[in-house]
Tab-separated table of C-alpha atoms and ligand atoms in Angstrom:
chain	number	residue	atom	x	y	z
A	1	MET	CA	0.022	0.019	-0.044
A	2	SER	CA	1.329	3.552	-0.780
A	3	ASP	CA	1.229	6.202	1.849
A	4	THR	CA	-1.633	7.995	-0.072
A	5	GLU	CA	-3.997	5.080	-0.619
A	6	ALA	CA	-7.096	5.005	1.643
A	7	PRO	CA	-6.119	2.561	4.422
A	8	GLN	CA	-8.336	-0.450	5.492
A	9	GLY	CA	-9.242	-1.049	9.086
A	10	LYS	CA	-7.180	-3.301	11.249
A	11	THR	CA	-7.696	-4.754	14.760
A	12	PRO	CA	-5.476	-4.258	17.816
A	13	ARG	CA	-4.644	-7.920	17.729
A	14	GLU	CA	-2.864	-7.476	14.368
A	15	SER	CA	-0.400	-5.011	15.593
A	16	ALA	CA	0.164	-6.275	19.317
A	17	SER	CA	3.775	-6.853	20.018
A	18	THR	CA	6.108	-7.975	22.877
A	19	LEU	CA	9.584	-6.905	23.312
A	20	SER	CA	11.829	-8.574	26.097
A	21	GLU	CA	15.116	-7.991	27.704
A	22	SER	CA	17.120	-9.642	30.336
A	23	MET	CA	18.488	-6.811	32.621
A	24	MET	CA	22.277	-6.409	33.040
A	25	PRO	CA	24.322	-4.808	35.854
A	26	ASP	CA	25.172	-1.737	33.681
A	27	GLN	CA	21.416	-0.933	33.535
A	28	LEU	CA	21.075	-0.391	37.384
A	29	ASN	CA	20.658	2.881	39.316
A	30	HIS	CA	22.549	3.810	42.610
A	31	HIS	CA	20.062	1.644	44.594
A	32	GLY	CA	20.680	-1.556	42.552
A	33	ASN	CA	17.330	-1.534	40.745
A	34	VAL	CA	16.922	-1.001	37.156
A	35	PHE	CA	17.246	2.628	35.895
A	36	GLY	CA	13.852	4.133	35.020
A	37	GLY	CA	15.256	5.402	31.633
A	38	GLU	CA	16.097	1.795	30.579
A	39	ILE	CA	12.443	0.820	31.138
A	40	LEU	CA	11.189	3.903	29.201
A	41	ALA	CA	13.448	3.030	26.301
A	42	LEU	CA	12.025	-0.521	26.185
A	43	VAL	CA	8.524	0.719	26.455
A	44	ASP	CA	8.999	3.325	23.592
A	45	LYS	CA	10.683	0.744	21.383
A	46	CYS	CA	7.721	-1.714	21.975
A	47	GLY	CA	5.082	0.996	21.309
A	48	GLY	CA	6.922	2.063	18.177
A	49	VAL	CA	6.855	-1.525	16.795
A	50	VAL	CA	3.042	-1.632	17.514
A	51	ALA	CA	2.410	1.684	15.707
A	52	ARG	CA	4.579	0.751	12.733
A	53	ARG	CA	2.844	-2.501	12.388
A	54	HIS	CA	-0.467	-0.815	12.237
A	55	ALA	CA	0.567	2.175	9.995
A	56	ARG	CA	3.266	0.350	7.928
A	57	THR	CA	5.070	3.623	7.700
A	58	PRO	CA	7.795	5.261	9.806
A	59	VAL	CA	6.374	6.812	13.029
A	60	VAL	CA	7.560	9.323	15.675
A	61	THR	CA	6.700	9.504	19.345
A	62	VAL	CA	4.741	12.649	20.165
A	63	MET	CA	3.574	12.093	23.692
A	64	VAL	CA	3.970	9.775	26.650
A	65	ASP	CA	1.081	9.898	29.059
A	66	ARG	CA	1.174	8.857	32.717
A	67	VAL	CA	4.329	6.661	33.311
A	68	GLU	CA	3.831	4.785	36.511
A	69	PHE	CA	6.702	2.810	38.106
A	70	ARG	CA	4.567	0.667	40.416
A	71	GLN	CA	7.289	-1.619	41.622
A	72	PRO	CA	11.068	-1.883	41.308
A	73	ILE	CA	12.705	-4.101	38.723
A	74	TYR	CA	15.784	-5.824	40.032
A	75	ALA	CA	19.067	-6.914	38.458
A	76	SER	CA	18.679	-10.205	36.644
A	77	ASP	CA	14.928	-9.758	36.167
A	78	TYR	CA	13.628	-10.759	32.842
A	79	VAL	CA	11.460	-7.969	31.494
A	80	GLU	CA	8.735	-8.041	28.873
A	81	ALA	CA	6.932	-5.081	27.450
A	82	HIS	CA	3.521	-5.943	25.860
A	83	GLY	CA	2.067	-3.220	23.596
A	84	ARG	CA	-1.376	-2.814	21.962
A	85	LEU	CA	-3.291	-0.236	20.214
A	86	VAL	CA	-6.102	1.411	22.098
A	87	TYR	CA	-6.959	4.358	19.966
A	88	VAL	CA	-6.408	5.598	16.447
A	89	GLY	CA	-7.036	9.168	15.198
A	90	ARG	CA	-6.451	10.386	11.663
A	91	THR	CA	-2.671	10.325	11.728
A	92	SER	CA	-2.004	9.486	15.418
A	93	MET	CA	-2.115	6.259	17.329
A	94	GLU	CA	-2.258	5.624	21.092
A	95	VAL	CA	-0.487	2.490	22.360
A	96	MET	CA	-0.814	0.961	25.914
A	97	VAL	CA	2.367	-0.627	27.049
A	98	THR	CA	2.365	-3.016	30.098
A	99	VAL	CA	5.710	-4.046	31.591
A	100	GLU	CA	6.059	-7.328	33.377
A	101	ALA	CA	9.096	-8.418	35.323
A	102	GLU	CA	9.821	-12.080	36.012
A	103	GLN	CA	12.289	-13.307	38.553
A	104	LEU	CA	13.781	-16.214	36.618
A	105	GLU	CA	14.631	-18.296	39.812
A	106	THR	CA	11.096	-18.503	41.052
A	107	GLY	CA	9.016	-17.698	38.095
A	108	ASN	CA	7.302	-15.015	39.996
A	109	ARG	CA	5.834	-12.368	37.528
A	110	ARG	CA	4.488	-8.885	38.395
A	111	VAL	CA	3.256	-5.971	36.415
A	112	THR	CA	5.611	-3.081	37.159
A	113	ASN	CA	4.516	-0.315	34.736
A	114	VAL	CA	1.672	0.672	32.563
A	115	CYS	CA	1.860	3.635	30.214
A	116	TYR	CA	0.246	5.229	27.146
A	117	LEU	CA	2.291	6.631	24.273
A	118	THR	CA	1.113	8.525	21.217
A	119	TYR	CA	2.786	8.060	17.853
A	120	VAL	CA	2.268	9.833	14.487
A	121	ALA	CA	2.622	8.149	11.132
A	122	LEU	CA	4.813	9.943	8.689
A	123	ASP	CA	4.622	9.969	4.952
A	124	ARG	CA	7.949	8.443	3.627
A	125	LEU	CA	8.187	11.095	0.837
A	126	ASN	CA	7.656	14.419	2.699
A	127	GLY	CA	7.958	13.327	6.431
A	128	ARG	CA	4.561	14.832	7.208
A	129	PRO	CA	1.665	13.154	9.190
A	130	CYS	CA	-0.276	10.806	6.965
A	131	PRO	CA	-3.523	8.849	7.493
A	132	VAL	CA	-3.442	5.497	9.251
A	133	PRO	CA	-5.852	2.557	9.043
A	134	PRO	CA	-8.929	2.855	11.285
A	135	LEU	CA	-8.983	0.734	14.440
A	136	LEU	CA	-11.482	-2.171	14.151
A	137	LEU	CA	-12.713	-3.003	17.734
A	138	GLU	CA	-13.068	-6.720	17.931
A	139	THR	CA	-13.390	-7.687	21.611
A	140	ASP	CA	-14.954	-6.327	24.768
A	141	GLU	CA	-11.443	-5.572	26.088
A	142	ASP	CA	-10.638	-3.579	22.868
A	143	ARG	CA	-13.860	-1.507	23.411
A	144	ARG	CA	-13.178	-0.944	27.097
A	145	LEU	CA	-9.545	0.311	26.349
A	146	HIS	CA	-10.771	2.509	23.556
A	147	ALA	CA	-13.435	4.091	25.738
A	148	SER	CA	-10.777	4.840	28.364
A	149	ALA	CA	-8.375	6.258	25.742
A	150	ALA	CA	-11.247	8.583	24.609
A	151	ARG	CA	-11.650	9.768	28.200
A	152	ARG	CA	-7.794	10.461	28.423
A	153	ARG	CA	-7.912	12.463	25.179
A	154	GLU	CA	-10.843	14.496	26.543
A	155	ARG	CA	-8.948	15.070	29.828
A	156	ARG	CA	-5.694	16.206	27.906
A	157	ALA	CA	-7.874	18.560	25.739
A	158	THR	CA	-9.421	20.127	28.861
A	159	GLU	CA	-6.011	20.539	30.466
A	160	GLU	CA	-4.527	22.221	27.254
A	161	ARG	CA	-7.655	24.644	27.162
A	162	GLU	CA	-6.996	25.464	30.893
A	163	ASP	CA	-3.192	25.950	30.321
A	164	SER	CA	-3.759	28.229	27.374
A	165	ALA	CA	-6.335	30.308	29.386
A	166	ASP	CA	-3.705	30.868	32.232
B	201	COA	C1	4.773	14.554	14.841
B	201	COA	C2	4.855	15.873	14.118
B	201	COA	C3	5.410	15.712	12.689
B	201	COA	C4	3.390	16.404	14.048
B	201	COA	O1	3.397	17.645	13.463
B	201	COA	P1	2.228	18.674	13.613
B	201	COA	O2	2.455	19.818	12.722
B	201	COA	O3	1.965	18.864	15.112
B	201	COA	O4	1.069	17.783	12.951
B	201	COA	P2	-0.615	17.889	13.172
B	201	COA	O5	-0.873	19.023	13.928
B	201	COA	O6	-1.157	17.539	11.889
B	201	COA	O7	-0.822	16.651	14.209
B	201	COA	C5	-0.656	15.387	13.662
B	201	COA	C6	-1.328	14.401	14.723
B	201	COA	O8	-0.569	14.406	15.869
B	201	COA	C7	-1.257	14.683	17.014
B	201	COA	N1	-0.516	15.245	17.976
B	201	COA	C8	0.401	16.319	17.721
B	201	COA	N2	1.068	16.726	18.865
B	201	COA	C9	0.458	15.945	19.783
B	201	COA	C10	0.730	15.793	21.284
B	201	COA	N3	1.580	16.485	21.888
B	201	COA	N4	0.117	14.869	21.963
B	201	COA	C11	-0.852	14.082	21.316
B	201	COA	N5	-1.153	14.093	20.023
B	201	COA	C12	-0.411	15.007	19.271
B	201	COA	C13	-2.403	15.512	16.435
B	201	COA	O9	-3.575	15.410	17.398
B	201	COA	C14	-2.755	14.775	15.169
B	201	COA	O10	-3.467	13.589	15.351
B	201	COA	P3	-4.679	13.152	14.457
B	201	COA	O11	-4.161	13.289	12.946
B	201	COA	O12	-4.883	11.691	14.779
B	201	COA	O13	-5.827	13.993	14.772
B	201	COA	C15	5.788	16.969	14.966
B	201	COA	O14	5.089	17.289	16.082
B	201	COA	C16	7.115	16.379	15.190
B	201	COA	O15	7.980	16.142	14.364
B	201	COA	N6	7.467	16.081	16.560
B	201	COA	C17	8.676	15.563	16.971
B	201	COA	C18	8.558	14.004	17.119
B	201	COA	C19	9.890	13.467	17.626
B	201	COA	O16	11.006	13.925	17.257
B	201	COA	N7	9.800	12.498	18.550
B	201	COA	C20	10.899	12.004	19.224
B	201	COA	C21	11.661	11.041	18.472
B	201	COA	S1	10.740	9.752	17.814
């Protein structure tokens, strides 16, 4: 498909992606836990794969919404980032990334982070935003996450209006 053709709809399942990494000593902070920036990089890479799979064009990150570090990640943990699309605009895509850490000795797994990133698809020729396929909501979970993404967009729009009125 060229960047200018009308795109067909795709489901979140078609672009869902997992990126994993075994943490190493050079990724630790002064407390001996994994440095937050390492996790953010993994999250952004995972979200970028999801967005590119949906758009099939280059993408850029335009926003990271609400990064929560719920629990520390320790040296030698095995970390997986799971990304799935939750909302698609005309040229933008919001991806939810959930990070899970596994202690390999015990198999104990815990969710350490959930965050939402927005990417914009770029036309290969002029580097400007280009239309992406609409999102086809297939499951109840797709619909629930889409509704909560719509509420987040509304909240951000309200905050922007309030900030510009200050
Ligand atoms: C992405 C970029 C090309 C958009 O340019 P722009 O002139 O703002 O384009 P538009 O106003 O047409 O917006 C394009 C889309 O981005 C969305 N968008 C732009 N800024 C946004 C922000 N801060 N948060 C959420 N969405 C945003 C718009 O809502 C629009 O979405 P829609 O088409 O689905 O309605 C430009 O902002 C850019 O180059 N940013 C830098 C990206 C970057 O370097 N990222 C880090 C490395 S990957």
